[in-house]
CSV table of C-alpha atoms in Angstrom, one decimal:
chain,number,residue,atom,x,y,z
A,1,UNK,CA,-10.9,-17.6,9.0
A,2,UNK,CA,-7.9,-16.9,11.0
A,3,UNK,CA,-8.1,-14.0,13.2
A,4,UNK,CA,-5.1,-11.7,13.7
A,5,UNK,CA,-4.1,-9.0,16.1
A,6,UNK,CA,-1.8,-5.6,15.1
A,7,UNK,CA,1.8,-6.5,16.5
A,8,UNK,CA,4.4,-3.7,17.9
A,9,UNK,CA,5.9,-3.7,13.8
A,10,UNK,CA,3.5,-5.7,12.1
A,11,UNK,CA,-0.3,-4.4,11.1
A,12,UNK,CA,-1.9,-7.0,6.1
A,13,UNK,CA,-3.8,-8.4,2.4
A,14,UNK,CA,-3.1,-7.6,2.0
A,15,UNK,CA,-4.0,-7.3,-0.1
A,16,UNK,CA,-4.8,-7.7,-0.8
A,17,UNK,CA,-4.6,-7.0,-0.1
A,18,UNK,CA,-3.5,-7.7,-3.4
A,19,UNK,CA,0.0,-7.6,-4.3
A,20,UNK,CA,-0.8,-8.3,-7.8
A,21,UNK,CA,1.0,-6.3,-9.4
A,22,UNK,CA,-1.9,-4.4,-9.4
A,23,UNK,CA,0.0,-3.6,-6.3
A,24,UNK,CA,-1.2,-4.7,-2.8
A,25,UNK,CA,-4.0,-3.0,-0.6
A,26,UNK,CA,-5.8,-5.2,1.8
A,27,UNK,CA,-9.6,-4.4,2.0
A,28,UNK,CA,-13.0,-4.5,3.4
A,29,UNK,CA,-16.3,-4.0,2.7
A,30,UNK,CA,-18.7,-4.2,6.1
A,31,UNK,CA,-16.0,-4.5,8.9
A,32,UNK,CA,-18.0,-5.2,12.2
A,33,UNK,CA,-19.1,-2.1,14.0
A,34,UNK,CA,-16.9,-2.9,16.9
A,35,UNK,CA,-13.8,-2.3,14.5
A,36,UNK,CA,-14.2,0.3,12.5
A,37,UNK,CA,-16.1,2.4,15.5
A,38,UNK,CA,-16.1,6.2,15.3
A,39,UNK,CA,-12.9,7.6,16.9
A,40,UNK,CA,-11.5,4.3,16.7
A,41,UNK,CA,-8.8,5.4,13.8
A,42,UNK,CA,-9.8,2.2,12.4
A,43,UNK,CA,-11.8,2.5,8.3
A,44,UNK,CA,-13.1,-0.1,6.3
A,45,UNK,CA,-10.3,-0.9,3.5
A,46,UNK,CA,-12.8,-2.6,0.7
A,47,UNK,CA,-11.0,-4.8,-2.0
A,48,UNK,CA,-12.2,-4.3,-5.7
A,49,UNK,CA,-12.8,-7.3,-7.9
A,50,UNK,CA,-10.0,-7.4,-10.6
A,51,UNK,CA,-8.9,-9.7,-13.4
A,52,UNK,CA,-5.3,-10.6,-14.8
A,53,UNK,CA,-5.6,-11.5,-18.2
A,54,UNK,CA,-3.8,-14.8,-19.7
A,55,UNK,CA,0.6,-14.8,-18.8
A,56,UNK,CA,0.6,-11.7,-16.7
A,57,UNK,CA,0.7,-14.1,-14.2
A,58,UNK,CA,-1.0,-17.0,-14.7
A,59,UNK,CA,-0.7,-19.5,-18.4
A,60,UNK,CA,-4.7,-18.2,-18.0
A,61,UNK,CA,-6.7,-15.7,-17.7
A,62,UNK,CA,-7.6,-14.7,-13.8
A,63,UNK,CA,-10.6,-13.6,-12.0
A,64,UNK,CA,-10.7,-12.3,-8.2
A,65,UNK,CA,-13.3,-11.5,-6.4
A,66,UNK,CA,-13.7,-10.7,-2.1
A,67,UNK,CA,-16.3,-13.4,-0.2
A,68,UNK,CA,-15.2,-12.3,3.0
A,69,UNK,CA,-13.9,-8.2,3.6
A,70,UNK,CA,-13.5,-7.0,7.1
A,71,UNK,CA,-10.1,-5.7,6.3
A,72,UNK,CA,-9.6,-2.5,8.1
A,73,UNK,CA,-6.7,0.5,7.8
A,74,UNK,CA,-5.4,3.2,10.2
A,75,UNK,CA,-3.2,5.8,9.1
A,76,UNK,CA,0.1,5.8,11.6
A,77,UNK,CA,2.9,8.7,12.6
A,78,UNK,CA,5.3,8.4,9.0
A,79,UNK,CA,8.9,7.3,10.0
A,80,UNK,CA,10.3,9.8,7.4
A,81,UNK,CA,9.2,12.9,5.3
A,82,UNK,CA,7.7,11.3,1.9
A,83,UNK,CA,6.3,8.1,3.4
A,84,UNK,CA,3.3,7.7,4.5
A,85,UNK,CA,2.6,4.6,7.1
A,86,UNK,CA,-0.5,2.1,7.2
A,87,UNK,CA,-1.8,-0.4,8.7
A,88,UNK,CA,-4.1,-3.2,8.1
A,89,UNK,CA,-6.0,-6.2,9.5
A,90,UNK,CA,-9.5,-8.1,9.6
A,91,UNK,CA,-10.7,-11.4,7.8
A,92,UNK,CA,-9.8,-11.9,3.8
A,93,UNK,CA,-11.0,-14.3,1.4
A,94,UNK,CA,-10.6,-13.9,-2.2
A,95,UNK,CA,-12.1,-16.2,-5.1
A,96,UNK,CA,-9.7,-16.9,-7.4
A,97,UNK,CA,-11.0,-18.2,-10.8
A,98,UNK,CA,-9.8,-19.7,-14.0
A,99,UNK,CA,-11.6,-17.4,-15.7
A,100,UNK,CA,-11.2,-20.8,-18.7
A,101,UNK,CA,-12.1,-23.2,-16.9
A,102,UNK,CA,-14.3,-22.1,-13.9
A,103,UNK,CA,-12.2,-23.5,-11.5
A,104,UNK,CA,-11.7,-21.8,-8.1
A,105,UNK,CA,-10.1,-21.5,-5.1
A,106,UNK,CA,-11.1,-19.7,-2.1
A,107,UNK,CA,-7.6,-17.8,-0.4
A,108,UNK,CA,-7.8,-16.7,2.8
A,109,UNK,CA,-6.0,-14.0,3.0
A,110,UNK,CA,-6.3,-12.6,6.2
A,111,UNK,CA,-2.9,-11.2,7.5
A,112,UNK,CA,-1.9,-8.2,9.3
A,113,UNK,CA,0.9,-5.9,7.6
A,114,UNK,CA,2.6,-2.4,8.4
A,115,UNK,CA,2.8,-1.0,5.1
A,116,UNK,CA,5.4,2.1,3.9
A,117,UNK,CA,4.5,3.9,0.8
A,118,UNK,CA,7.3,6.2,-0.3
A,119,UNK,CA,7.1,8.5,-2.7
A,120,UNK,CA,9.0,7.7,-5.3
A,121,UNK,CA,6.5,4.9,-6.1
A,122,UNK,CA,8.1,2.4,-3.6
A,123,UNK,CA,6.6,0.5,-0.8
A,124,UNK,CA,7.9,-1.8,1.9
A,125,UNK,CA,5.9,-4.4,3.9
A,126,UNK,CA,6.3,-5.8,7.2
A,127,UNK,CA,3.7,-9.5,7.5
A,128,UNK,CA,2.8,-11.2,9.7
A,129,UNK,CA,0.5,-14.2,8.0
A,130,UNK,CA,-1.0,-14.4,4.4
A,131,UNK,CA,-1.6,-12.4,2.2
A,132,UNK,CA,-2.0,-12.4,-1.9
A,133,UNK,CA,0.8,-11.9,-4.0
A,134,UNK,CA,1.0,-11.4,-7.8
A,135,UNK,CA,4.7,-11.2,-9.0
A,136,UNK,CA,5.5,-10.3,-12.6
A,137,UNK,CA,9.3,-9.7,-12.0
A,138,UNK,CA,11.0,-10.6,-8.5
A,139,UNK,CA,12.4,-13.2,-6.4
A,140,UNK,CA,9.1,-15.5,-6.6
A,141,UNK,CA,8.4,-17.6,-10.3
A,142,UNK,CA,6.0,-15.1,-12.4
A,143,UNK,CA,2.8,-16.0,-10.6
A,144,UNK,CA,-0.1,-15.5,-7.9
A,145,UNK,CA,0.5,-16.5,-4.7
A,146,UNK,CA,-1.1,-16.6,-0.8
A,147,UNK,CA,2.1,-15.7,0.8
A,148,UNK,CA,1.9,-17.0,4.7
A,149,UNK,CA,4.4,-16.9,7.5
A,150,UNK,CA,6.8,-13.7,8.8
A,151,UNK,CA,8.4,-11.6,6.3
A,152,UNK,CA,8.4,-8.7,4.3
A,153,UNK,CA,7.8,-7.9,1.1
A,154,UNK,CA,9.5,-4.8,-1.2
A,155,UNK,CA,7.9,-3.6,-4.0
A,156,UNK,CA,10.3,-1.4,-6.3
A,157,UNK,CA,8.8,1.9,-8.3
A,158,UNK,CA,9.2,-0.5,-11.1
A,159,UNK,CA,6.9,-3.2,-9.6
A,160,UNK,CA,9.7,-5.7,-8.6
A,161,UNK,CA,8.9,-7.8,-5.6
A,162,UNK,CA,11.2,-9.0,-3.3
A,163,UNK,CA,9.6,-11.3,-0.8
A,164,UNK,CA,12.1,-12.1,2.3
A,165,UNK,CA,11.8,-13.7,6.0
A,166,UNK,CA,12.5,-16.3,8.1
A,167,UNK,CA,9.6,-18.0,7.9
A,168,UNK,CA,7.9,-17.4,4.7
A,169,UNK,CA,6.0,-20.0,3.2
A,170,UNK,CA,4.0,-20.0,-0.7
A,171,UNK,CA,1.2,-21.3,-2.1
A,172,UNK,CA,0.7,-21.3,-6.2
A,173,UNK,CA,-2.6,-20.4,-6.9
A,174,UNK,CA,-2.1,-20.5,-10.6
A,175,UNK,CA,-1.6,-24.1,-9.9
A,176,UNK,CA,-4.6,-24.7,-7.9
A,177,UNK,CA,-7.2,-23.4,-10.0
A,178,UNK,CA,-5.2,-24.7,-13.3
């Protein structure tokens, strides 16, 4: 797993971290002790298991599940009235299965991100490594995707993701476990 560390403007997952379109929240279940310590402003983030069913992003039908959760959050200072300001980081890996076929592919998606959360619905990420990505409508092919690199990603009220950076590099997942 790669291990990250919170940057001046970058925090996941990230979610995970799942930017399914189930919208993104990186997660945890046990972080270690030394992480997620009392006073630290660090709390376990846990990721759910979900499912996409068949062409909401895949041609199939799509299971996810965490092997690996020590994703942690901390609430920051909001930049504006009507956001709020989070971040994440800790180890990620998500099983993605064909829920068809059985096959699977283990994503590790263990990024840091700084995530805004406005009010109207809207919510802009800053990343800094990879993180999961479903996209229905946006800029990326209708698909799931580990995301890696330096960018951000904008997620309309609408669910619209725009995924944008220097160095931004994608990985189909629909395609590996197809």
């Amino acid at each position: 797993m790669r291990k990250n560390v919170l940057g001046t403007a970058v925090g996941t997952a990230c979610v995970t971290v799942l930017t399914l379109g189930l919208t993104t929240a990186p997660a945890t279940a046990a972080p270690p002790a030394a992480v997620a310590s009392a006073g630290s402003g660090w709390e376990p983030a846990p990721s759910a298991p979900w499912d996409v069913p068949a062409g909401e992003r895949c041609a199939f039908p799509v299971h996810g599940e965490p092997i690996v959760d020590e994703v942690v959050s901390r609430e920051l200072p909001p930049p504006a009235e009507g956001v709020t300001r989070t971040a994440y980081k800790g180890d990620l890996v998500i099983r993605v299965t064909n829920k068809e076929t059985g096959a699977h592919y283990d994503a590790d998606v263990s990024g840091t991100a700084l995530v805004d959360a406005y009010a109207t619905g809207a919510q802009f990420w800053r990343v800094l490594g990879p993180v999961l990505v479903g996209v229905g409508e946006g800029n990326l092919t209708r698909g799931l995707y580990v995301v890696d690199g330096a960018y951000t990603i904008g997620i309309s009220p609408t669910g619209t993701k725009t995924v944008a950076g220097p160095a931004v590099r994608t990985d189909s997942l629909c395609a590996r476990i197809d």
